[in-house]
Amino acid sequence: MFVADCLNVNEKGHLTISGCDTVALAKEYGTPVYVMSEDEIRKTCRMYRDSITEYYHGRGLVCYASKAFCCKEMCRIMKEEGMGLDVVSGGELYTAMQVQFPPEKIQFHGNNKTEAEIKMALNYNVGHFVVDNISELETIDRLAGEAGKIANVSLRIKPGIDAHTHQFIMTGQIDSKFGFALETGEALEAVKAASSYAHIRLRGLHNHIGSQIFDVDPFVAAAEVMMDFIAQIKQETGIVIEDLNLGGGFGIKYLESDQPVPYGDYMKAVSAAIFQKCDALGLDVPYIYMEPGRSIVGEAGITLYTVGSIKHIPNIRTYVSVDGGMCDNPRYILYQADYTVLVANKADQERDTKITVAGKCCESGDLIQEHTLVQDVEVGDILAVLSTGAYNYSMASHYNRTPKAPVVMVKDGKARVIIRGETFEDLLRCDV
Ligand SMILES: *Cc1c(COP(=O)(O)O)cnc(C)c1O
C-alpha cells in the first residue's frame, strides 16, 4: 500500500511519515504543505555511496542533481552526507554556496550557461563545467583566461541511447538539444577543441540518457558506448580521459506497481561493464560520477492537502478539489505523471472510491491525478499525494498569485520548517 519505507499508519489510522502523524502536521503547518523525510533522504544517499564503495572500489562521487529539490537545508544535508552537487543555474549554485558547499564537488550543467553564470562559477572555483556545445567551450576559455584560471571541463556526449521510453532504443541520431553527437564526429572534434584551449583542462566525459528509468540495460549500454569512445579518443589523439560521468535518471516508485531496480544493482552492472571494457581496451579505470536527483528525494516527500469540495458527475467521474494543484505540483498537467493518493486521516481503510483530484487553479487541466482509488473521501479530509519530493517544489509556480507552500522536514518523529510558506507580501516583493 505504501510507496516509501518512511510511511506508515498509526493507531488512529493516520498516515505517518518518519514517525510524524500527517494529520497533526497538516493542522500545525496548514495545507498545502510539502513534508520530506530526512531519514529517507540520508538513507538513499548512503545506499548510493555504499554501492560505489562495494562495486567500484570507492573511486567515484555521487552528485545530487539539485534541480530535483534545491534549498539551503537540502544543500547542507548533501554536504553532511559527503555528496557532490549537480547544478544547472546560477540560482542553484548560489544556494549551494550560501551554505559553503565544497565547490570542488560541484558540477555545473546546462545547455546555455550565461556569461554571468560562467563568471560566477569560475569565481567560486566549481569542480567541473559540463560543457554542452562549442560556443560554450570558447566562452569558458575566454572568461577563464580573463579570470586567470584554468577551468576543469567535461563534455556532455549523446551516446545514441534513448531511455526516455520504457523500452530503450539505440538510435543513430537522436534529436536532442543536449550535448555533442558521437555519430557525426562532433564529439571527437569537441574533444580535440577542448584540449587545444589554454584555459581549459579536459577532464572527462558525461552522459545522461533520461529519467525515471527502471531498466539496468540502457545504463550498461551507455557506459559501454562511452568507454569505447574513451578508447577511440586515446587511439586517435593520445588524449587520456580520466573521469566518466554516468548521469542520473534512476526510477522511483510513484505507484505500488512501479518496480525500481535497487540502486546497488545499477552500480554492480555498470561497474562490471566498465572494468570489462578497461581490460579489453587497455584503459585505466576512470573516476566516476553519478547524478541521481529524483531517486534521492522523490519517495522521501509527500504533499498534504485539505479537501474543499466534492462534485459527483453521474456516470462520468467525481472531482475532489484540494487547496493546491498545478502551482505546487505541475507534473500531471505537464506529463500526466502517475501518483498514489490516500486519505491521510483514513489511511487504515480500504481504497475503494474512484476519484479525480482537482486543484484550485483556473485551468481545466489543473489535476493531480485522474480515476485514482482512495478511501471514502469527505470534505475536510486530508489528502496525501505520495512521492512528491522531486520536481514538485522545484517546479512550483505563482500561477493565480498563489503563494508557495512551506516545506517541512521530518526526522525521528520531529518536524521543522526548512522553507517557510510564502505570504501575500512575499508575492509583492518584486512588484514596483
Ligand atoms: C535531470 C538530470 C539529472 C537527474 O535526473 P534524475 O532523473 O532526477 O535522476 C542528472 N544529470 C543531468 C545532466 C540531468 O539533466
Tab-separated table of N, CA and C in Angstrom, residues 225-372:
chain	number	residue	atom	x	y	z
A	225	VAL	N	29.269	2.394	-24.506
A	225	VAL	CA	29.487	3.325	-25.621
A	225	VAL	C	30.522	4.380	-25.217
A	226	MET	N	30.408	4.863	-23.975
A	226	MET	CA	31.338	5.895	-23.513
A	226	MET	C	32.759	5.345	-23.386
A	227	MET	N	32.892	4.117	-22.897
A	227	MET	CA	34.232	3.513	-22.773
A	227	MET	C	34.851	3.297	-24.150
A	228	ASP	N	34.049	2.870	-25.099
A	228	ASP	CA	34.556	2.709	-26.470
A	228	ASP	C	35.047	4.052	-27.007
A	229	PHE	N	34.311	5.099	-26.686
A	229	PHE	CA	34.697	6.432	-27.162
A	229	PHE	C	35.998	6.894	-26.486
A	230	ILE	N	36.130	6.603	-25.184
A	230	ILE	CA	37.369	6.956	-24.473
A	230	ILE	C	38.569	6.254	-25.140
A	231	ALA	N	38.348	4.996	-25.539
A	231	ALA	CA	39.414	4.248	-26.221
A	231	ALA	C	39.731	4.868	-27.583
A	232	GLN	N	38.682	5.246	-28.299
A	232	GLN	CA	38.876	5.870	-29.621
A	232	GLN	C	39.651	7.182	-29.492
A	233	ILE	N	39.301	7.968	-28.475
A	233	ILE	CA	39.979	9.252	-28.239
A	233	ILE	C	41.470	9.016	-27.998
A	234	LYS	N	41.752	8.024	-27.144
A	234	LYS	CA	43.146	7.741	-26.801
A	234	LYS	C	43.919	7.313	-28.045
A	235	GLN	N	43.291	6.444	-28.834
A	235	GLN	CA	43.949	5.912	-30.017
A	235	GLN	C	44.187	6.993	-31.078
A	236	GLU	N	43.176	7.821	-31.305
A	236	GLU	CA	43.284	8.782	-32.403
A	236	GLU	C	43.981	10.074	-32.032
A	237	THR	N	43.981	10.425	-30.742
A	237	THR	CA	44.554	11.721	-30.365
A	237	THR	C	45.593	11.624	-29.255
A	238	GLY	N	45.653	10.486	-28.573
A	238	GLY	CA	46.569	10.347	-27.445
A	238	GLY	C	46.040	10.998	-26.166
A	239	ILE	N	44.849	11.612	-26.246
A	239	ILE	CA	44.284	12.294	-25.077
A	239	ILE	C	43.694	11.257	-24.113
A	240	VAL	N	44.053	11.407	-22.821
A	240	VAL	CA	43.562	10.461	-21.816
A	240	VAL	C	42.403	11.096	-21.047
A	241	ILE	N	41.267	10.426	-21.066
A	241	ILE	CA	40.084	10.898	-20.330
A	241	ILE	C	40.074	10.221	-18.962
A	242	GLU	N	40.114	11.048	-17.897
A	242	GLU	CA	40.234	10.481	-16.543
A	242	GLU	C	38.899	10.216	-15.862
A	243	ASP	N	37.898	11.028	-16.215
A	243	ASP	CA	36.614	10.952	-15.497
A	243	ASP	C	35.481	10.549	-16.433
A	244	LEU	N	34.574	9.777	-15.873
A	244	LEU	CA	33.369	9.419	-16.628
A	244	LEU	C	32.159	9.705	-15.756
A	245	ASN	N	31.285	10.574	-16.245
A	245	ASN	CA	30.068	10.910	-15.507
A	245	ASN	C	28.900	10.150	-16.125
A	246	LEU	N	28.284	9.298	-15.304
A	246	LEU	CA	27.258	8.380	-15.813
A	246	LEU	C	25.845	8.962	-15.757
A	247	GLY	N	25.721	10.190	-15.247
A	247	GLY	CA	24.413	10.841	-15.229
A	247	GLY	C	23.486	10.285	-14.163
A	248	GLY	N	22.211	10.644	-14.269
A	248	GLY	CA	21.201	10.175	-13.311
A	248	GLY	C	20.090	9.478	-14.049
A	249	GLY	N	18.883	9.570	-13.506
A	249	GLY	CA	17.740	9.019	-14.217
A	249	GLY	C	17.158	7.749	-13.629
A	250	PHE	N	17.605	7.380	-12.421
A	250	PHE	CA	17.154	6.132	-11.810
A	250	PHE	C	15.704	6.251	-11.349
A	251	GLY	N	14.886	5.262	-11.705
A	251	GLY	CA	13.450	5.315	-11.464
A	251	GLY	C	13.076	5.174	-9.994
A	252	ILE	N	11.920	5.731	-9.630
A	252	ILE	CA	11.393	5.587	-8.263
A	252	ILE	C	9.953	5.084	-8.340
A	253	LYS	N	9.421	4.776	-7.162
A	253	LYS	CA	8.055	4.270	-7.066
A	253	LYS	C	7.071	5.426	-6.937
A	254	TYR	N	6.227	5.598	-7.931
A	254	TYR	CA	5.091	6.506	-7.805
A	254	TYR	C	3.841	5.680	-7.489
A	255	LEU	N	3.754	4.520	-8.121
A	255	LEU	CA	2.634	3.617	-7.892
A	255	LEU	C	3.171	2.345	-7.252
A	256	GLU	N	2.296	1.632	-6.565
A	256	GLU	CA	2.684	0.348	-5.974
A	256	GLU	C	3.261	-0.590	-7.030
A	257	SER	N	2.750	-0.471	-8.262
A	257	SER	CA	3.175	-1.391	-9.316
A	257	SER	C	4.551	-1.048	-9.900
A	258	ASP	N	5.073	0.141	-9.600
A	258	ASP	CA	6.401	0.501	-10.117
A	258	ASP	C	7.467	-0.361	-9.451
A	259	GLN	N	8.415	-0.813	-10.227
A	259	GLN	CA	9.445	-1.725	-9.718
A	259	GLN	C	10.845	-1.185	-9.975
A	260	PRO	N	11.300	-0.208	-9.185
A	260	PRO	CA	12.656	0.290	-9.427
A	260	PRO	C	13.701	-0.779	-9.104
A	261	VAL	N	14.771	-0.748	-9.829
A	261	VAL	CA	15.892	-1.655	-9.567
A	261	VAL	C	16.619	-1.122	-8.332
A	262	PRO	N	16.996	-1.993	-7.385
A	262	PRO	CA	17.780	-1.490	-6.243
A	262	PRO	C	19.036	-0.767	-6.757
A	263	TYR	N	19.353	0.411	-6.150
A	263	TYR	CA	20.409	1.241	-6.721
A	263	TYR	C	21.746	0.521	-6.801
A	264	GLY	N	21.991	-0.378	-5.839
A	264	GLY	CA	23.233	-1.140	-5.880
A	264	GLY	C	23.352	-1.974	-7.149
A	265	ASP	N	22.220	-2.433	-7.666
A	265	ASP	CA	22.247	-3.277	-8.868
A	265	ASP	C	22.713	-2.504	-10.106
A	266	TYR	N	22.359	-1.218	-10.174
A	266	TYR	CA	22.853	-0.396	-11.285
A	266	TYR	C	24.380	-0.369	-11.243
A	267	MET	N	24.865	-0.038	-10.021
A	267	MET	CA	26.311	0.151	-9.859
A	267	MET	C	27.054	-1.145	-10.138
A	268	LYS	N	26.469	-2.248	-9.680
A	268	LYS	CA	27.106	-3.552	-9.867
A	268	LYS	C	27.252	-3.837	-11.368
A	269	ALA	N	26.170	-3.649	-12.104
A	269	ALA	CA	26.178	-3.972	-13.535
A	269	ALA	C	27.061	-2.998	-14.321
A	270	VAL	N	26.945	-1.710	-13.994
A	270	VAL	CA	27.710	-0.703	-14.735
A	270	VAL	C	29.208	-0.844	-14.420
A	271	SER	N	29.553	-1.096	-13.140
A	271	SER	CA	30.963	-1.285	-12.767
A	271	SER	C	31.555	-2.449	-13.541
A	272	ALA	N	30.819	-3.562	-13.560
A	272	ALA	CA	31.325	-4.752	-14.252
A	272	ALA	C	31.573	-4.432	-15.723
A	273	ALA	N	30.658	-3.672	-16.330
A	273	ALA	CA	30.806	-3.327	-17.748
A	273	ALA	C	32.033	-2.431	-17.961
A	274	ILE	N	32.249	-1.480	-17.054
A	274	ILE	CA	33.403	-0.570	-17.206
A	274	ILE	C	34.715	-1.346	-17.024
A	275	PHE	N	34.776	-2.191	-15.972
A	275	PHE	CA	36.003	-2.974	-15.735
A	275	PHE	C	36.311	-3.865	-16.939
A	276	GLN	N	35.258	-4.453	-17.478
A	276	GLN	CA	35.438	-5.362	-18.612
A	276	GLN	C	35.980	-4.592	-19.828
A	277	LYS	N	35.424	-3.408	-20.059
A	277	LYS	CA	35.885	-2.578	-21.185
A	277	LYS	C	37.331	-2.123	-20.967
A	278	CYS	N	37.676	-1.754	-19.730
A	278	CYS	CA	39.047	-1.316	-19.439
A	278	CYS	C	40.035	-2.433	-19.766
A	279	ASP	N	39.682	-3.657	-19.354
A	279	ASP	CA	40.506	-4.830	-19.658
A	279	ASP	C	40.664	-5.009	-21.154
A	280	ALA	N	39.517	-5.036	-21.823
A	280	ALA	CA	39.504	-5.343	-23.255
A	280	ALA	C	40.205	-4.264	-24.079
A	281	LEU	N	40.123	-3.003	-23.638
A	281	LEU	CA	40.624	-1.897	-24.458
A	281	LEU	C	41.954	-1.333	-23.938
A	282	GLY	N	42.446	-1.930	-22.844
A	282	GLY	CA	43.718	-1.458	-22.296
A	282	GLY	C	43.647	-0.042	-21.745
A	283	LEU	N	42.577	0.271	-21.015
A	283	LEU	CA	42.404	1.614	-20.458
A	283	LEU	C	42.529	1.584	-18.935
A	284	ASP	N	42.934	2.724	-18.358
A	284	ASP	CA	42.876	2.852	-16.897
A	284	ASP	C	41.412	3.015	-16.492
A	285	VAL	N	41.102	2.544	-15.286
A	285	VAL	CA	39.729	2.659	-14.796
A	285	VAL	C	39.433	4.131	-14.490
A	286	PRO	N	38.403	4.700	-15.114
A	286	PRO	CA	38.116	6.120	-14.871
A	286	PRO	C	37.507	6.357	-13.490
A	287	TYR	N	37.688	7.573	-12.976
A	287	TYR	CA	36.961	8.014	-11.792
A	287	TYR	C	35.541	8.290	-12.271
A	288	ILE	N	34.537	7.859	-11.491
A	288	ILE	CA	33.173	8.054	-11.994
A	288	ILE	C	32.352	9.031	-11.132
A	289	TYR	N	31.401	9.634	-11.803
A	289	TYR	CA	30.399	10.454	-11.130
A	289	TYR	C	29.028	9.893	-11.473
A	290	MET	N	28.132	9.958	-10.507
A	290	MET	CA	26.717	9.636	-10.752
A	290	MET	C	25.921	10.861	-10.364
A	291	GLU	N	24.762	11.049	-10.970
A	291	GLU	CA	23.974	12.253	-10.698
A	291	GLU	C	22.503	11.956	-10.434
A	292	PRO	N	22.184	11.199	-9.409
A	292	PRO	CA	20.774	10.959	-9.129
A	292	PRO	C	20.096	12.204	-8.559
A	293	GLY	N	18.907	12.497	-9.021
A	293	GLY	CA	18.132	13.611	-8.471
A	293	GLY	C	16.848	13.069	-7.873
A	294	ARG	N	15.942	12.667	-8.775
A	294	ARG	CA	14.641	12.137	-8.380
A	294	ARG	C	14.755	11.048	-7.292
A	295	SER	N	15.696	10.131	-7.468
A	295	SER	CA	15.748	8.982	-6.556
A	295	SER	C	16.286	9.351	-5.175
A	296	ILE	N	16.928	10.506	-5.022
A	296	ILE	CA	17.396	10.921	-3.689
A	296	ILE	C	16.230	11.487	-2.869
A	297	VAL	N	15.366	12.257	-3.510
A	297	VAL	CA	14.331	12.974	-2.753
A	297	VAL	C	12.887	12.579	-3.076
A	298	GLY	N	12.672	11.913	-4.225
A	298	GLY	CA	11.304	11.694	-4.705
A	298	GLY	C	10.412	10.967	-3.715
A	299	GLU	N	10.820	9.759	-3.313
A	299	GLU	CA	9.976	8.972	-2.416
A	299	GLU	C	9.977	9.523	-0.995
A	300	ALA	N	10.942	10.387	-0.691
A	300	ALA	CA	11.048	10.948	0.659
A	300	ALA	C	10.016	12.037	0.909
A	301	GLY	N	9.333	12.496	-0.147
A	301	GLY	CA	8.428	13.629	0.025
A	301	GLY	C	6.974	13.279	-0.233
A	302	ILE	N	6.079	13.930	0.495
A	302	ILE	CA	4.644	13.829	0.225
A	302	ILE	C	4.056	15.242	0.270
A	303	THR	N	2.873	15.401	-0.307
A	303	THR	CA	2.175	16.684	-0.201
A	303	THR	C	0.837	16.441	0.481
A	304	LEU	N	0.512	17.298	1.440
A	304	LEU	CA	-0.767	17.198	2.150
A	304	LEU	C	-1.677	18.343	1.725
A	305	TYR	N	-2.925	17.999	1.443
A	305	TYR	CA	-3.943	18.983	1.042
A	305	TYR	C	-5.176	18.796	1.910
A	306	THR	N	-6.038	19.816	1.929
A	306	THR	CA	-7.355	19.664	2.537
A	306	THR	C	-8.395	19.614	1.422
A	307	VAL	N	-9.340	18.685	1.545
A	307	VAL	CA	-10.417	18.570	0.559
A	307	VAL	C	-11.429	19.679	0.822
A	308	GLY	N	-11.697	20.497	-0.220
A	308	GLY	CA	-12.612	21.627	-0.045
A	308	GLY	C	-13.981	21.387	-0.646
A	309	SER	N	-14.041	20.625	-1.737
A	309	SER	CA	-15.347	20.354	-2.334
A	309	SER	C	-15.300	19.040	-3.108
A	310	ILE	N	-16.473	18.443	-3.234
A	310	ILE	CA	-16.589	17.174	-3.965
A	310	ILE	C	-17.748	17.312	-4.942
A	311	LYS	N	-17.488	16.994	-6.197
A	311	LYS	CA	-18.520	17.151	-7.230
A	311	LYS	C	-18.709	15.815	-7.949
A	312	HIS	N	-19.881	15.209	-7.762
A	312	HIS	CA	-20.173	13.946	-8.461
A	312	HIS	C	-20.803	14.275	-9.803
A	313	ILE	N	-20.264	13.776	-10.866
A	313	ILE	CA	-20.914	13.920	-12.167
A	313	ILE	C	-21.348	12.511	-12.560
A	314	PRO	N	-22.676	12.243	-12.476
A	314	PRO	CA	-23.141	10.859	-12.648
A	314	PRO	C	-22.636	10.243	-13.944
A	315	ASN	N	-22.192	9.019	-13.856
A	315	ASN	CA	-21.673	8.233	-14.984
A	315	ASN	C	-20.414	8.811	-15.620
A	316	ILE	N	-19.875	9.870	-15.069
A	316	ILE	CA	-18.637	10.437	-15.638
A	316	ILE	C	-17.503	10.293	-14.630
A	317	ARG	N	-17.515	11.111	-13.593
A	317	ARG	CA	-16.486	10.995	-12.575
A	317	ARG	C	-16.822	11.859	-11.369
A	318	THR	N	-16.005	11.700	-10.318
A	318	THR	CA	-16.143	12.521	-9.122
A	318	THR	C	-14.895	13.376	-8.969
A	319	TYR	N	-15.099	14.690	-9.015
A	319	TYR	CA	-13.975	15.599	-8.791
A	319	TYR	C	-13.857	15.901	-7.301
A	320	VAL	N	-12.674	15.680	-6.756
A	320	VAL	CA	-12.384	16.055	-5.378
A	320	VAL	C	-11.387	17.205	-5.451
A	321	SER	N	-11.817	18.398	-5.031
A	321	SER	CA	-10.937	19.566	-5.178
A	321	SER	C	-10.158	19.824	-3.896
A	322	VAL	N	-8.868	20.096	-4.081
A	322	VAL	CA	-7.989	20.348	-2.943
A	322	VAL	C	-7.480	21.789	-2.996
A	323	ASP	N	-6.827	22.202	-1.898
A	323	ASP	CA	-6.408	23.598	-1.766
A	323	ASP	C	-5.028	23.880	-2.376
A	324	GLY	N	-4.615	23.034	-3.310
A	324	GLY	CA	-3.369	23.279	-4.049
A	324	GLY	C	-3.620	22.936	-5.490
A	325	GLY	N	-2.628	22.322	-6.153
A	325	GLY	CA	-2.815	21.910	-7.544
A	325	GLY	C	-1.576	22.139	-8.374
A	326	MET	N	-1.787	22.569	-9.620
A	326	MET	CA	-0.651	22.713	-10.542
A	326	MET	C	0.389	23.725	-10.065
A	327	CYS	N	0.024	24.604	-9.149
A	327	CYS	CA	1.010	25.556	-8.617
A	327	CYS	C	2.076	24.844	-7.807
A	328	ASP	N	1.655	23.849	-7.019
A	328	ASP	CA	2.632	23.147	-6.193
A	328	ASP	C	3.090	21.838	-6.826
A	329	ASN	N	2.304	21.303	-7.764
A	329	ASN	CA	2.675	20.063	-8.449
A	329	ASN	C	2.227	20.107	-9.914
A	330	PRO	N	3.089	20.621	-10.791
A	330	PRO	CA	2.694	20.727	-12.210
A	330	PRO	C	2.947	19.457	-13.007
A	331	ARG	N	3.312	18.358	-12.371
A	331	ARG	CA	3.750	17.192	-13.137
A	331	ARG	C	2.604	16.466	-13.848
A	332	TYR	N	1.398	16.557	-13.301
A	332	TYR	CA	0.296	15.892	-14.011
A	332	TYR	C	-0.105	16.699	-15.246
A	333	ILE	N	-0.204	17.994	-15.099
A	333	ILE	CA	-0.601	18.808	-16.255
A	333	ILE	C	0.508	18.822	-17.310
A	334	LEU	N	1.761	18.671	-16.860
A	334	LEU	CA	2.883	18.650	-17.815
A	334	LEU	C	2.989	17.329	-18.551
A	335	TYR	N	2.969	16.220	-17.799
A	335	TYR	CA	3.131	14.936	-18.469
A	335	TYR	C	2.320	13.786	-17.881
A	336	GLN	N	1.139	14.103	-17.417
A	336	GLN	CA	0.234	13.054	-16.920
A	336	GLN	C	0.958	12.073	-16.002
A	337	ALA	N	1.750	12.615	-15.109
A	337	ALA	CA	2.545	11.765	-14.223
A	337	ALA	C	1.642	10.993	-13.257
A	338	ASP	N	2.027	9.756	-12.965
A	338	ASP	CA	1.280	8.920	-12.017
A	338	ASP	C	1.608	9.295	-10.577
A	339	TYR	N	0.603	9.200	-9.714
A	339	TYR	CA	0.823	9.368	-8.275
A	339	TYR	C	-0.102	8.440	-7.513
A	340	THR	N	0.290	8.080	-6.311
A	340	THR	CA	-0.577	7.377	-5.382
A	340	THR	C	-1.181	8.416	-4.440
A	341	VAL	N	-2.508	8.339	-4.262
A	341	VAL	CA	-3.196	9.311	-3.404
A	341	VAL	C	-3.908	8.552	-2.280
A	342	LEU	N	-3.853	9.100	-1.061
A	342	LEU	CA	-4.511	8.478	0.099
A	342	LEU	C	-5.292	9.528	0.867
A	343	VAL	N	-6.311	9.093	1.593
A	343	VAL	CA	-6.916	9.972	2.586
A	343	VAL	C	-6.115	9.761	3.870
A	344	ALA	N	-5.334	10.776	4.249
A	344	ALA	CA	-4.349	10.605	5.325
A	344	ALA	C	-5.004	10.283	6.670
A	345	ASN	N	-6.222	10.793	6.893
A	345	ASN	CA	-6.886	10.537	8.175
A	345	ASN	C	-7.687	9.234	8.155
A	346	LYS	N	-7.648	8.493	7.046
A	346	LYS	CA	-8.332	7.190	6.958
A	346	LYS	C	-7.399	6.168	6.312
A	347	ALA	N	-6.119	6.298	6.617
A	347	ALA	CA	-5.118	5.514	5.884
A	347	ALA	C	-5.235	4.019	6.143
A	348	ASP	N	-5.956	3.649	7.212
A	348	ASP	CA	-6.104	2.212	7.517
A	348	ASP	C	-7.312	1.609	6.801
A	349	GLN	N	-8.072	2.443	6.109
A	349	GLN	CA	-9.277	1.927	5.431
A	349	GLN	C	-8.987	1.518	3.995
A	350	GLU	N	-9.914	0.766	3.467
A	350	GLU	CA	-9.805	0.270	2.093
A	350	GLU	C	-9.863	1.415	1.074
A	351	ARG	N	-9.060	1.329	0.032
A	351	ARG	CA	-9.135	2.342	-1.035
A	351	ARG	C	-10.049	1.813	-2.135
A	352	ASP	N	-11.340	2.189	-2.043
A	352	ASP	CA	-12.314	1.618	-2.972
A	352	ASP	C	-13.160	2.682	-3.671
A	353	THR	N	-12.746	3.963	-3.556
A	353	THR	CA	-13.514	5.043	-4.168
A	353	THR	C	-12.686	5.663	-5.285
A	354	LYS	N	-13.279	5.680	-6.484
A	354	LYS	CA	-12.513	6.222	-7.615
A	354	LYS	C	-12.793	7.706	-7.751
A	355	ILE	N	-11.727	8.504	-7.719
A	355	ILE	CA	-11.901	9.962	-7.796
A	355	ILE	C	-10.900	10.592	-8.768
A	356	THR	N	-11.179	11.831	-9.133
A	356	THR	CA	-10.201	12.668	-9.829
A	356	THR	C	-9.868	13.804	-8.880
A	357	VAL	N	-8.570	13.981	-8.619
A	357	VAL	CA	-8.146	15.037	-7.705
A	357	VAL	C	-7.885	16.292	-8.520
A	358	ALA	N	-8.650	17.349	-8.220
A	358	ALA	CA	-8.508	18.605	-8.952
A	358	ALA	C	-7.882	19.668	-8.068
A	359	GLY	N	-7.143	20.560	-8.709
A	359	GLY	CA	-6.557	21.688	-7.988
A	359	GLY	C	-7.501	22.872	-7.980
A	360	LYS	N	-7.031	24.022	-7.477
A	360	LYS	CA	-7.896	25.205	-7.369
A	360	LYS	C	-7.547	26.289	-8.378
A	361	CYS	N	-6.666	25.948	-9.330
A	361	CYS	CA	-6.279	26.954	-10.328
A	361	CYS	C	-7.286	27.029	-11.475
A	362	CYS	N	-7.243	28.148	-12.197
A	362	CYS	CA	-8.195	28.373	-13.291
A	362	CYS	C	-7.726	27.734	-14.583
A	363	GLU	N	-7.657	26.419	-14.585
A	363	GLU	CA	-7.302	25.618	-15.752
A	363	GLU	C	-8.050	24.302	-15.604
A	364	SER	N	-8.769	23.875	-16.644
A	364	SER	CA	-9.445	22.580	-16.552
A	364	SER	C	-8.452	21.443	-16.378
A	365	GLY	N	-7.264	21.633	-16.920
A	365	GLY	CA	-6.226	20.598	-16.821
A	365	GLY	C	-5.523	20.576	-15.484
A	366	ASP	N	-5.924	21.463	-14.576
A	366	ASP	CA	-5.272	21.523	-13.262
A	366	ASP	C	-5.734	20.354	-12.402
A	367	LEU	N	-5.152	19.201	-12.660
A	367	LEU	CA	-5.493	17.973	-11.933
A	367	LEU	C	-4.215	17.405	-11.330
A	368	ILE	N	-4.385	16.640	-10.268
A	368	ILE	CA	-3.229	15.979	-9.655
A	368	ILE	C	-3.190	14.512	-10.080
A	369	GLN	N	-4.387	13.947	-10.262
A	369	GLN	CA	-4.487	12.545	-10.677
A	369	GLN	C	-5.920	12.286	-11.103
A	370	GLU	N	-6.085	11.450	-12.124
A	370	GLU	CA	-7.436	11.106	-12.597
A	370	GLU	C	-7.735	9.648	-12.308
A	371	HIS	N	-9.007	9.368	-12.000
A	371	HIS	CA	-9.504	7.991	-11.835
A	371	HIS	C	-8.598	7.171	-10.925
A	372	THR	N	-8.309	7.734	-9.746
A	372	THR	CA	-7.430	7.028	-8.820
A	372	THR	C	-8.254	6.532	-7.627
